[in-house]
Structure formats: structure tokens, C-alpha cells
Coordinates of C-alpha atoms in Angstrom, one line a residue:
Chain A
V1 CA 7.4 -25.8 -8.2
S2 CA 7.6 -24.4 -4.7
E3 CA 5.0 -21.9 -3.5
P4 CA 5.7 -18.3 -3.8
V5 CA 6.9 -16.4 -0.8
V6 CA 5.1 -13.2 0.1
Y7 CA 5.9 -10.5 2.8
V8 CA 3.3 -9.7 5.4
D9 CA 4.1 -7.1 8.1
G10 CA 7.8 -7.8 8.5
R11 CA 7.8 -11.5 7.8
F12 CA 8.3 -13.7 4.8
V13 CA 5.7 -16.4 4.5
E14 CA 4.3 -18.9 2.0
C15 CA 1.5 -17.3 0.0
S16 CA -1.2 -19.7 1.0
R17 CA -0.5 -19.1 4.7
A18 CA -0.4 -15.3 4.3
A19 CA -3.2 -13.6 6.1
V20 CA -4.1 -10.3 7.7
S21 CA -6.5 -9.3 10.5
I22 CA -10.1 -8.8 9.5
E23 CA -9.7 -5.5 11.4
D24 CA -7.0 -4.3 9.2
R25 CA -8.2 -1.0 8.0
G26 CA -7.3 -1.9 4.5
Y27 CA -9.9 -4.5 4.7
Q28 CA -12.7 -2.6 6.2
F29 CA -12.2 0.9 4.9
G30 CA -9.9 0.4 1.7
D31 CA -7.7 2.6 3.9
G32 CA -4.3 2.1 2.3
V33 CA -2.1 2.8 -0.8
Y34 CA -0.1 0.6 -3.1
E35 CA 2.5 0.4 -6.0
V36 CA 3.3 -2.1 -8.6
A37 CA 6.9 -2.2 -9.9
R38 CA 8.1 -4.5 -12.6
V39 CA 11.3 -6.4 -12.4
Y40 CA 12.9 -7.3 -15.8
D41 CA 15.4 -10.2 -15.7
G42 CA 16.2 -9.6 -12.1
R43 CA 16.4 -5.8 -12.3
P44 CA 13.6 -3.8 -10.7
F45 CA 12.7 -0.9 -13.0
K46 CA 12.4 2.6 -11.2
M47 CA 12.0 1.0 -7.8
R48 CA 13.0 4.2 -5.9
E49 CA 10.4 6.2 -8.0
H50 CA 7.7 3.7 -7.0
L51 CA 8.8 3.7 -3.3
D52 CA 8.8 7.6 -3.3
R53 CA 5.3 7.6 -4.7
L54 CA 4.1 5.2 -2.3
A55 CA 5.4 7.6 0.5
R56 CA 3.7 10.5 -1.3
S57 CA 0.5 8.6 -1.3
A58 CA 0.8 7.7 2.3
R59 CA 1.4 11.3 3.3
A60 CA -1.7 12.4 1.3
I61 CA -3.9 10.0 3.3
R62 CA -2.0 11.0 6.6
M63 CA -0.5 7.6 7.0
D64 CA 2.8 7.6 8.8
L65 CA 4.8 5.3 6.6
R66 CA 8.4 5.3 7.7
G67 CA 11.5 3.2 6.8
L68 CA 11.5 3.3 3.0
D69 CA 15.1 2.1 2.9
S70 CA 14.4 -1.0 5.0
L71 CA 11.2 -1.5 2.9
E72 CA 13.4 -1.4 -0.2
R73 CA 15.8 -4.0 1.4
D74 CA 12.8 -6.2 2.2
A75 CA 11.5 -5.9 -1.3
L76 CA 14.8 -7.0 -2.7
E77 CA 15.0 -10.0 -0.2
L78 CA 11.5 -10.9 -1.3
L79 CA 12.6 -10.9 -4.9
H80 CA 15.6 -13.0 -4.0
L81 CA 13.4 -15.5 -2.1
N82 CA 11.3 -15.8 -5.2
G83 CA 14.3 -16.3 -7.6
W84 CA 14.3 -12.9 -9.3
G85 CA 13.6 -13.3 -13.0
N86 CA 10.6 -11.3 -14.4
R87 CA 8.3 -10.3 -11.6
D88 CA 5.5 -7.8 -10.7
L89 CA 6.4 -6.6 -7.3
Y90 CA 3.2 -5.5 -5.5
I91 CA 3.6 -3.3 -2.3
Q92 CA 0.5 -2.4 -0.3
A93 CA 0.7 -0.3 2.9
T94 CA -2.5 -0.1 5.0
R95 CA -3.0 2.1 8.0
G96 CA -3.1 -0.9 10.5
A97 CA -5.5 -2.9 12.4
C98 CA -7.7 -1.7 15.2
P99 CA -11.5 -2.0 16.2
R100 CA -13.5 -0.6 13.4
S101 CA -14.0 3.1 13.5
H102 CA -13.8 5.7 10.8
C103 CA -11.4 7.8 12.8
F104 CA -7.9 6.4 13.0
P105 CA -5.7 6.2 16.1
R106 CA -2.5 8.2 15.9
D107 CA -0.1 5.6 17.0
L108 CA -1.2 2.9 14.6
E109 CA 1.5 1.0 12.8
P110 CA 1.0 0.6 9.1
V111 CA 0.8 -2.9 7.8
V112 CA 2.9 -3.7 4.6
V113 CA 2.2 -6.6 2.4
M114 CA 4.3 -7.4 -0.7
T115 CA 4.1 -10.1 -3.3
A116 CA 6.4 -10.8 -6.2
R117 CA 4.4 -12.8 -8.7
E118 CA 6.0 -13.9 -12.0
A119 CA 5.3 -11.3 -14.6
H120 CA 3.1 -12.2 -17.5
P121 CA 4.1 -9.8 -20.3
Y122 CA 1.4 -9.3 -22.9
P123 CA 2.0 -11.4 -26.0
P124 CA 3.8 -9.5 -28.7
A125 CA 1.0 -10.4 -31.1
L126 CA -1.4 -8.3 -28.9
R127 CA 0.8 -5.3 -29.3
R128 CA 1.3 -5.8 -33.0
Q129 CA -2.5 -6.0 -33.4
G130 CA -3.4 -3.2 -31.0
V131 CA -6.2 -3.2 -28.5
A132 CA -9.7 -1.9 -28.2
A133 CA -10.8 0.7 -25.6
I134 CA -14.1 2.0 -24.4
T135 CA -14.9 5.3 -22.8
L136 CA -17.0 5.8 -19.7
S137 CA -17.9 8.5 -17.3
D138 CA -15.3 9.1 -14.6
D139 CA -17.3 8.3 -11.5
R140 CA -14.3 8.1 -9.2
W141 CA -13.4 10.4 -6.3
A142 CA -11.6 13.7 -6.7
R143 CA -8.2 12.6 -5.4
C144 CA -7.0 10.1 -8.1
Y145 CA -3.5 11.3 -7.8
I146 CA -3.4 9.2 -4.7
K147 CA -2.6 5.5 -5.6
S148 CA -5.1 4.2 -3.0
I149 CA -6.6 0.7 -2.6
S150 CA -10.1 2.1 -2.6
L151 CA -10.4 0.9 -6.3
L152 CA -14.0 -0.3 -6.6
S153 CA -14.8 2.1 -9.5
N154 CA -11.6 1.0 -11.3
V155 CA -12.5 -2.7 -10.9
L156 CA -15.9 -2.1 -12.4
A157 CA -14.6 0.0 -15.1
K158 CA -12.0 -2.7 -16.2
Q159 CA -14.6 -5.4 -15.9
K160 CA -17.0 -3.5 -18.1
A161 CA -14.3 -3.0 -20.8
R162 CA -13.5 -6.7 -20.7
D163 CA -17.1 -7.7 -21.0
E164 CA -17.3 -5.5 -24.1
G165 CA -14.3 -7.2 -25.6
A166 CA -12.1 -4.2 -24.9
F167 CA -8.7 -4.0 -23.2
E168 CA -9.2 -0.9 -21.2
A169 CA -11.8 1.6 -20.1
I170 CA -10.8 5.3 -20.6
Y171 CA -12.5 7.7 -18.1
I172 CA -14.1 10.8 -19.3
R173 CA -14.7 13.6 -16.8
D174 CA -16.7 16.6 -17.9
G175 CA -16.1 15.7 -21.4
F176 CA -12.3 15.3 -21.2
M177 CA -10.4 12.2 -20.7
S178 CA -8.6 11.6 -17.5
E179 CA -7.0 8.3 -17.6
G180 CA -7.6 4.6 -18.1
S181 CA -8.9 2.4 -15.2
S182 CA -5.2 1.3 -14.6
T183 CA -3.2 3.3 -17.3
N184 CA -2.4 6.8 -18.5
V185 CA -3.5 7.6 -22.0
F186 CA -1.6 9.4 -24.8
I187 CA -2.7 10.5 -28.2
V188 CA -0.7 11.4 -31.2
E189 CA -1.7 14.2 -33.4
G190 CA 0.7 14.7 -36.5
D191 CA 4.2 14.5 -35.1
S192 CA 3.1 15.3 -31.5
L193 CA 2.2 13.6 -28.4
V194 CA -0.6 15.0 -26.2
T195 CA -1.6 13.7 -22.8
P196 CA -3.7 15.2 -20.0
P197 CA -1.8 17.4 -17.5
L198 CA -1.3 16.2 -14.0
T199 CA -4.3 17.2 -11.9
N200 CA -6.1 15.7 -9.1
Y201 CA -8.0 13.5 -11.4
I202 CA -5.1 11.4 -12.7
L203 CA -2.2 9.4 -11.4
P204 CA 1.3 10.8 -12.0
G205 CA 2.2 7.7 -13.8
I206 CA 5.9 6.6 -13.7
T207 CA 5.6 5.0 -17.2
R208 CA 3.8 8.2 -18.2
A209 CA 6.8 10.3 -17.2
T210 CA 9.4 7.8 -18.6
V211 CA 7.6 7.9 -22.0
I212 CA 7.5 11.8 -22.0
G213 CA 11.2 11.6 -21.4
L214 CA 11.8 9.2 -24.2
A215 CA 9.7 11.2 -26.6
T216 CA 11.4 14.4 -25.6
G217 CA 14.8 12.7 -26.0
C218 CA 14.1 11.8 -29.6
G219 CA 12.7 15.1 -30.6
I220 CA 9.0 14.3 -30.5
P221 CA 7.1 17.4 -29.1
V222 CA 4.9 16.5 -26.0
A223 CA 1.9 18.7 -24.9
E224 CA 0.2 18.2 -21.5
E225 CA -3.2 19.4 -22.6
S226 CA -6.8 18.5 -21.9
V227 CA -8.2 16.1 -24.5
S228 CA -11.9 15.9 -25.1
R229 CA -13.5 12.6 -26.0
E230 CA -14.0 14.0 -29.7
R231 CA -10.4 14.8 -29.9
L232 CA -9.5 11.4 -28.7
L233 CA -11.6 9.7 -31.4
V234 CA -10.0 11.6 -34.2
A235 CA -6.3 11.2 -33.0
D236 CA -3.8 9.8 -35.4
E237 CA -2.8 7.3 -32.7
V238 CA -3.9 6.4 -29.1
F239 CA -1.8 4.4 -26.7
L240 CA -1.8 3.4 -23.0
T241 CA 1.0 3.5 -20.5
G242 CA 1.5 1.8 -17.2
T243 CA 3.9 -0.4 -15.3
T244 CA 2.6 -3.8 -16.5
T245 CA 0.9 -2.4 -19.6
E246 CA 4.2 -0.8 -20.7
V247 CA 3.2 1.0 -24.0
M248 CA 0.1 -0.4 -25.6
P249 CA -1.3 0.8 -29.0
V250 CA -5.1 1.4 -29.1
V251 CA -6.7 0.8 -32.4
T252 CA -10.3 1.4 -31.6
V253 CA -12.2 3.6 -29.0
D254 CA -15.9 2.9 -28.6
G255 CA -15.7 0.9 -31.8
V256 CA -14.4 3.9 -33.8
R257 CA -11.2 3.2 -35.7
I258 CA -8.2 5.2 -34.6
G259 CA -6.0 6.3 -37.5
C260 CA -5.7 3.3 -39.9
G261 CA -6.9 0.8 -37.4
A262 CA -3.4 -0.5 -36.8
P263 CA -0.9 0.4 -34.1
G264 CA 0.8 3.6 -34.9
R265 CA 4.5 4.3 -35.8
T266 CA 4.9 6.6 -32.7
A267 CA 3.5 4.1 -30.2
L268 CA 5.6 1.1 -31.5
R269 CA 8.7 3.3 -31.7
L270 CA 8.2 4.3 -28.1
F271 CA 7.4 0.8 -26.9
E272 CA 10.8 -0.3 -28.5
Q273 CA 12.6 2.4 -26.7
Y274 CA 10.9 1.7 -23.5
M275 CA 11.8 -2.0 -23.7
R276 CA 15.4 -1.0 -24.4
L277 CA 15.4 1.1 -21.3
V278 CA 13.8 -1.3 -18.9
T279 CA 16.1 -4.2 -20.0
G280 CA 19.1 -1.9 -20.4
Chain B
V1 CA -13.9 -11.8 30.1
S2 CA -13.8 -14.2 27.1
E3 CA -12.7 -13.1 23.8
P4 CA -15.4 -12.0 21.2
V5 CA -16.2 -14.5 18.5
V6 CA -16.4 -13.4 15.0
Y7 CA -17.6 -15.0 11.8
V8 CA -15.2 -15.5 8.9
D9 CA -16.3 -17.1 5.7
G10 CA -18.6 -19.7 7.2
R11 CA -16.7 -20.3 10.5
F12 CA -17.0 -18.9 14.0
V13 CA -13.6 -18.1 15.4
E14 CA -12.0 -16.0 18.1
C15 CA -11.3 -12.4 16.9
S16 CA -7.6 -12.5 17.5
R17 CA -7.3 -15.6 15.3
A18 CA -9.6 -14.3 12.6
A19 CA -7.7 -13.6 9.4
V20 CA -8.3 -13.3 5.8
S21 CA -6.2 -13.9 2.7
I22 CA -3.9 -11.1 1.6
E23 CA -5.5 -11.8 -1.9
D24 CA -9.1 -11.1 -0.6
R25 CA -10.2 -8.5 -3.1
G26 CA -11.7 -6.5 -0.3
Y27 CA -8.0 -6.0 0.9
Q28 CA -6.5 -5.2 -2.4
F29 CA -9.2 -3.3 -4.2
G30 CA -11.8 -2.2 -1.5
D31 CA -14.0 -4.6 -3.6
G32 CA -16.8 -5.2 -1.1
V33 CA -19.9 -3.9 0.6
Y34 CA -21.0 -3.9 4.2
E35 CA -23.7 -3.2 6.7
V36 CA -24.0 -2.2 10.4
A37 CA -27.1 -3.2 12.2
R38 CA -27.7 -2.4 16.0
V39 CA -28.9 -4.9 18.5
Y40 CA -30.9 -3.5 21.4
D41 CA -31.1 -5.7 24.4
G42 CA -30.9 -8.8 22.3
R43 CA -33.3 -7.5 19.6
P44 CA -31.6 -6.8 16.2
F45 CA -33.4 -3.7 14.8
K46 CA -34.3 -3.8 11.1
M47 CA -32.0 -6.7 10.5
R48 CA -33.9 -7.7 7.3
E49 CA -33.8 -4.2 5.9
H50 CA -30.0 -4.2 6.5
L51 CA -29.6 -7.6 4.7
D52 CA -31.7 -6.5 1.9
R53 CA -29.6 -3.3 1.5
L54 CA -26.5 -5.5 1.6
A55 CA -27.9 -7.7 -1.3
R56 CA -28.8 -4.4 -3.3
S57 CA -25.2 -3.1 -2.8
A58 CA -23.8 -6.4 -3.8
R59 CA -26.0 -6.4 -7.0
A60 CA -24.9 -2.8 -7.8
I61 CA -21.2 -4.0 -7.8
R62 CA -22.1 -7.2 -9.6
M63 CA -21.3 -9.5 -6.8
D64 CA -23.1 -12.7 -6.6
L65 CA -24.1 -12.8 -2.9
R66 CA -26.6 -15.5 -2.3
G67 CA -28.0 -17.1 0.7
L68 CA -29.3 -14.2 2.7
D69 CA -31.5 -16.4 4.9
S70 CA -28.6 -18.6 6.0
L71 CA -26.6 -15.4 6.5
E72 CA -29.2 -14.1 8.8
R73 CA -29.1 -17.4 10.6
D74 CA -25.4 -17.1 11.0
A75 CA -25.7 -13.5 12.2
L76 CA -28.1 -14.7 15.0
E77 CA -25.8 -17.5 15.9
L78 CA -22.9 -15.0 16.1
L79 CA -25.0 -12.8 18.4
H80 CA -25.9 -15.8 20.5
L81 CA -22.2 -17.0 20.8
N82 CA -21.4 -13.3 21.9
G83 CA -24.2 -13.3 24.5
W84 CA -26.7 -11.0 22.9
G85 CA -27.2 -7.7 24.8
N86 CA -26.4 -4.4 23.0
R87 CA -24.2 -4.9 20.0
D88 CA -23.2 -3.5 16.7
L89 CA -23.5 -6.3 14.1
Y90 CA -21.0 -5.6 11.4
I91 CA -21.3 -7.6 8.1
Q92 CA -18.9 -7.2 5.3
A93 CA -19.1 -9.1 2.0
T94 CA -16.0 -9.0 -0.3
R95 CA -15.9 -10.5 -3.9
G96 CA -13.5 -13.3 -2.8
A97 CA -9.8 -14.1 -3.0
C98 CA -7.8 -14.6 -6.2
P99 CA -4.5 -13.5 -7.7
R100 CA -4.6 -9.7 -8.0
S101 CA -6.2 -8.4 -11.2
H102 CA -8.7 -5.6 -11.7
C103 CA -11.1 -7.9 -13.6
F104 CA -12.9 -10.5 -11.4
P105 CA -13.4 -14.2 -12.2
R106 CA -17.1 -15.0 -12.7
D107 CA -17.1 -18.0 -10.4
L108 CA -15.5 -16.4 -7.3
E109 CA -17.2 -17.1 -4.0
P110 CA -17.8 -13.9 -1.9
V111 CA -16.2 -13.9 1.6
V112 CA -18.4 -12.8 4.4
V113 CA -17.0 -11.5 7.7
M114 CA -19.1 -10.6 10.6
T115 CA -18.4 -9.1 14.1
A116 CA -20.8 -8.4 16.9
R117 CA -19.0 -5.9 19.2
E118 CA -20.7 -4.5 22.2
A119 CA -22.4 -1.4 21.4
H120 CA -21.1 1.9 22.9
P121 CA -24.1 4.2 22.7
Y122 CA -23.2 7.9 22.9
P123 CA -23.6 9.3 26.4
P124 CA -26.9 11.0 27.1
A125 CA -25.0 14.2 28.1
L126 CA -23.7 14.4 24.5
R127 CA -27.1 14.4 23.1
R128 CA -28.3 17.0 25.6
Q129 CA -25.5 19.2 24.7
G130 CA -25.6 18.5 20.9
V131 CA -22.6 18.2 18.7
A132 CA -20.5 20.3 16.3
A133 CA -20.3 19.6 12.6
I134 CA -18.1 21.0 9.8
T135 CA -18.7 21.0 6.1
L136 CA -16.3 19.9 3.5
S137 CA -16.3 19.4 -0.3
D138 CA -17.7 16.0 -1.3
D139 CA -14.8 14.5 -3.1
R140 CA -16.3 10.9 -3.1
W141 CA -17.2 8.9 -6.2
A142 CA -20.6 9.3 -7.9
R143 CA -22.1 6.0 -6.5
C144 CA -22.6 6.7 -2.8
Y145 CA -25.8 4.8 -2.8
I146 CA -23.7 1.7 -2.7
K147 CA -22.5 0.9 0.8
S148 CA -19.1 -0.1 -0.3
I149 CA -15.9 -0.6 1.8
S150 CA -14.0 1.8 -0.4
L151 CA -14.3 4.3 2.3
L152 CA -11.0 6.2 2.2
S153 CA -12.7 9.6 1.7
N154 CA -15.1 9.0 4.5
V155 CA -12.2 8.1 6.8
L156 CA -10.4 11.2 6.0
A157 CA -13.5 13.4 6.3
K158 CA -14.4 11.9 9.8
Q159 CA -10.8 12.3 11.0
K160 CA -10.8 16.0 9.9
A161 CA -14.0 16.6 11.8
R162 CA -12.5 15.0 14.8
D163 CA -9.3 17.1 14.5
E164 CA -11.4 20.2 14.4
G165 CA -13.3 19.2 17.5
A166 CA -16.4 18.2 15.6
F167 CA -18.5 15.1 15.6
E168 CA -19.2 14.8 12.0
A169 CA -18.2 16.2 8.6
I170 CA -21.0 17.1 6.3
Y171 CA -20.2 16.7 2.6
I172 CA -21.2 19.5 0.2
R173 CA -21.5 18.7 -3.5
D174 CA -21.8 21.6 -5.9
G175 CA -23.1 23.8 -3.1
F176 CA -25.7 21.3 -1.8
M177 CA -25.3 19.0 1.2
S178 CA -25.3 15.3 0.4
E179 CA -24.8 13.6 3.7
G180 CA -22.3 13.2 6.7
S181 CA -19.3 10.9 6.4
S182 CA -21.2 8.2 8.1
T183 CA -24.7 9.7 8.6
N184 CA -27.6 11.3 6.9
V185 CA -28.5 14.9 7.6
F186 CA -31.9 16.5 8.3
I187 CA -32.7 20.2 8.9
V188 CA -35.8 21.6 10.6
E189 CA -37.3 24.8 9.2
G190 CA -40.3 26.0 11.3
D191 CA -42.4 22.9 11.7
S192 CA -41.0 20.9 8.9
L193 CA -38.2 18.4 8.2
V194 CA -36.1 18.7 5.2
T195 CA -33.6 16.2 4.0
P196 CA -31.8 15.7 0.6
P197 CA -33.7 13.3 -1.8
L198 CA -32.3 9.9 -2.6
T199 CA -29.8 10.3 -5.5
N200 CA -26.7 8.6 -6.4
Y201 CA -24.7 10.8 -4.0
I202 CA -26.3 9.5 -0.7
L203 CA -27.0 6.4 1.0
P204 CA -30.6 5.4 1.4
G205 CA -30.3 5.4 5.2
I206 CA -32.3 2.9 7.2
T207 CA -32.5 5.3 10.2
R208 CA -33.2 8.1 7.6
A209 CA -36.3 6.2 6.4
T210 CA -37.2 5.3 10.0
V211 CA -37.1 8.9 11.1
I212 CA -39.1 10.1 8.1
G213 CA -41.7 7.5 9.0
L214 CA -41.8 8.6 12.7
A215 CA -42.2 12.3 11.7
T216 CA -44.9 11.6 9.3
G217 CA -46.6 9.5 11.9
C218 CA -46.8 12.4 14.2
G219 CA -47.8 14.9 11.7
I220 CA -44.4 16.6 11.0
P221 CA -44.2 17.4 7.3
V222 CA -41.2 16.1 5.7
A223 CA -39.7 17.4 2.3
E224 CA -37.0 15.7 0.4
E225 CA -35.3 18.6 -1.2
S226 CA -31.8 19.8 -2.1
V227 CA -30.4 21.9 0.8
S228 CA -27.6 24.4 0.1
R229 CA -25.0 25.1 2.6
E230 CA -26.4 28.5 3.2
R231 CA -29.7 26.9 3.9
L232 CA -28.1 24.4 6.3
L233 CA -26.5 27.2 8.3
V234 CA -29.8 29.1 8.9
A235 CA -31.9 26.1 9.7
D236 CA -33.8 26.1 13.1
E237 CA -32.4 22.7 13.8
V238 CA -29.9 20.4 12.3
F239 CA -29.6 16.7 13.1
L240 CA -27.9 13.5 12.1
T241 CA -29.2 10.0 11.6
G242 CA -27.5 6.5 11.5
T243 CA -27.7 3.2 12.8
T244 CA -25.0 3.9 15.6
T245 CA -25.6 7.7 15.7
E246 CA -29.4 7.1 16.0
V247 CA -30.6 10.8 16.1
M248 CA -28.0 13.3 17.0
P249 CA -28.7 17.1 17.3
V250 CA -26.1 19.4 15.8
V251 CA -25.7 22.8 17.4
T252 CA -22.9 24.3 15.3
V253 CA -22.0 23.9 11.7
D254 CA -18.6 25.4 10.7
G255 CA -18.7 27.2 14.0
V256 CA -21.9 28.9 13.2
R257 CA -24.6 28.5 15.8
I258 CA -27.7 26.6 14.6
G259 CA -31.0 27.9 16.1
C260 CA -30.3 28.9 19.7
G261 CA -27.2 26.7 19.9
A262 CA -28.9 23.9 21.9
P263 CA -30.5 20.7 20.6
G264 CA -33.9 21.4 19.0
R265 CA -37.2 20.2 20.2
T266 CA -37.9 18.2 17.1
A267 CA -34.7 16.4 17.1
L268 CA -35.1 15.4 20.7
R269 CA -38.7 14.3 20.2
L270 CA -37.7 12.2 17.2
F271 CA -34.8 10.7 19.2
E272 CA -37.1 9.6 22.0
Q273 CA -39.6 8.1 19.6
Y274 CA -36.7 6.4 17.8
M275 CA -35.5 4.9 21.1
R276 CA -39.0 3.9 21.9
L277 CA -39.2 2.1 18.6
V278 CA -35.8 0.2 18.8
T279 CA -36.4 -1.0 22.3
G280 CA -40.1 -1.6 21.7

């Protein structure tokens, strides 16, 4: 097995030899943005949407990230060099390297790093069984719509979930759920989907939007509404969405059984439709 | 002029050759903590306090950072290799390198990076003149007592201040000031100092503690109290503290003149005492 190739600032290199400056502002300040796109059987899903969101995140932090078309070409070349297949394409853009100072020079060139690891889809058994989630107080900053690499809270939240035997931590801000540490959250009430509206406090998920589109397309009403923790706990179904999570049914939240304690019909139906779309 | 030497994960290398893995969690998640200590004429000031705080920050993010004594020895060796003098010792500890995943492996070895750049003290004229500050909404996470490298908000705040011709941005949370983007904030009311109490929302500044000690030592009453933005604007004096900022008088906040618009007596007196202490 040959070593994976990664992309570092314009060059394709073997992963073990890939390095960045210790003065890269991504390393010293978390000063950067990122995306993860999944490639299904050689086909990147919604690549352009991910690149567009990367550009929006960059603009939001005042990073001058140009050349999205050439970035897309480089991403495809990276996938080619790694033999296509099923991959998670990780793209990170940091503000560049310079002697450490909070303020940033205007003429700094962003540094782009990409990896294209083999995707490890969750086992079908996990989805048939459903996963546990915990809730925890949303201690993140106020600009979670930016997909930034300053992810320390998310790291600690996900680890806490894992330590408690759960799959995901769902953030609660002022009594209402915002999102998971790396996913968006939906609930099902009767025949309808409900998910929090797009505010500063959640990421405008590409899978979230895709699932809303799929639901609408098959006549399932979707409401974008605030959902309190109490409302979450008594939902008929709960599920998570995300690029690598796809659609994942949640069967307990904080140990409380959701619905009948098994993955819900709506979640499984949307998962099937989602998989049809991505492999279509 | 020979190139500065830096410390990367146990080795001393030339700065331009210093690199870290693209899979260092500091680079992909802002998953790390740091310290800046100043060295005055070959003497590190409060080095042990900085190392102790680094250890506390590490514990707070569940990072297993051991060997503080050997870290201190390496820091002194780094200063030696760079010729002592006046330096800013930067120490960063990240959780280590591993394939990207929010959760962290338990057995990961932290990566420590240190630089010892020449210090560039602010010109005396600046301190005689005083600086401008702006206020802005504190959009950071809820655990600002951890000195983490997930600093994107601080970067944007400091840059905003600079763009508006100001030296520092003072965060306001729920109407009350927390701290500057890289400093603590004091006000003077009559003969007394007031500074916000140590909560989750501010860093327990080492210079802050030092200044409180100096003030107390010369009979100036110090109150740790919440300070509203309104109270800040009508203070007799305002000043900032920090390892590299030392004690810096603020003469305008959001364009509003503080006191008589010149550095206050108390700030200048404490600055003098501080300089006597650090060079002592």
C-alpha cells in the first residue's frame, strides 16, 4: 500500500513528509477555515457547495482566498493521485505564515492544505440500531456559522460524548438546541421535520439543506424553528446530519429514550433517499 | 545576523526549517494552549507562573502535559542559544498529531513548540501619549480562562481595533467589560483601582496579578468588580496590562476621552513600579 498523497500550499507530497511552518497562523491562532466533502465511488458530492461555503467562511474572517476554480482542479488532481474511490476530502485554508502577532498583514497569502483519506462509512448495523446523544451547554463563540478551525469546544464536546458512550453531543444554548459538535440536528414530530433556523449559532449544513430538500420533495413538511431541550426529548424521532455522518438516527438523548427507542421511519427513509442521491 | 533558533518537539532547529505535521491537532482543531513570557536583560520574568498556568490550561482541556521542569530547562537552553537579551518566549503545547477526528486518542504525546524572538517594547513616546481603545461585543466562547490557541475571535477583534486606529479592543459581555483581545483592563476611580473579577470569561493575567500586588503594596485600594461600559467611559483612568503590553494607559475609549485625555498618574506610577520589578 503506497502512502497517501496530500496537498500542501500548491504541492502534492507524501503525507508523512507534509509539514507547515510553526508560524502558520492556523497553528498559532486557529486562524483558518475548512471543509469536508465526501467522495462516493469517485464522485465528489456537492463539491462546489463546499468550495462556495469555504469562500464564504474565508470572507467572514476577512481572509483573501482566491482561485476557487484552481483549488477545485487541485482537489480533483489530489483525488486522482489517491486513486479516487470513497474518500473524505478535507480542505483547510489558513491565513498564512508570519511572525506571531494577533493583527494580520494585508498581503499574506493563505495556505491551503488538503487530504483525501479513504472514507470509513459507519457500519449499517450502527444505523439500524441508532445512536445515543448527550446534551451540553453551548459554550462556543457567537459565530458558529463560520466553519473555522478554532474548534477546541467541539473537540471537548465530542470527546465528552464518547466518554459517556454516546455518538454525539448536542449543544444547548439558552435552553434551545443549536447543533451537534459536528452535525446538524433534526427532530420529527408526527409527520413533520423540525430543525433550528439558520442563525449565527449554527453552521448552514450542506447535508442539512440536502435533507430539507429531500423531505420537501416527498411531501414531508419541514419547519425551521427553535427547539427546546424539553421538546427534543419528547420528539417522535431525532436524527443527525453531516457530510460524513450522512443521516444518523438518534435513539436516546441524555439516556432518555426517543420514540420507541429504535431508529424512526422518517430518518431511515431520508437516509435511503440521501444515499440514492450521493451515489446517483 | 544568524537565524533564530526555535524549539520543536524536543529539538532545537533554525526557524525557517521548523515545521510541524499538517495533522498536528493544533493546526486542524486549534487544540492547544500557550504562554508568552518576557525576558528582561537575560532574566525571564515569572517564568514559573507562566509554566504553571500552561499546565492549568492543559489540564482544563484534558491534555496530558508532563515534564514542566524539563520544559523549563529547554526554554532556558533556547534563550541561551538565542543569546539571551530582551526576548518574548512563546510556548505552545498542542495535543499531538494523529489522523483528523474530533475525538482524541488517549496516548497521544503533546507537541511543544517554543520561540524566543527579540522583544520589541513599545516606544516610551506611546506610553507618554497613551493609546486608544474600542469596545466590541464579546463573541468568544465561555472558557476564556483557558489560554487556548483557538484565538480567531481575538485576532479579528485586534485587527478591528487596528483598522480603527486603536491599540486594543475591549470585549463587552452582557454590558460589562471582560478583558482586551490580548490584555486585562483596569480602571481608576478616585484613588482606587477596579478590575473585573476572575470568572470563566477572562484570563487570570499574570501581569494583572502583579499589578494588583504592586498597587496593594503602595496602599492603593483594589476592587475586583464588574465594570459596565458606561462606568468604563467615565473612569478617571483606564489602563491595560499584559506580558508584552506591560502597563499601558488608555486615553480614549470609542473616541470618548478618558479623564483629561492624557495618561493617568496611577497608571504611570504602576508602570514605573512594574518596570522596576521586571528589571530588578
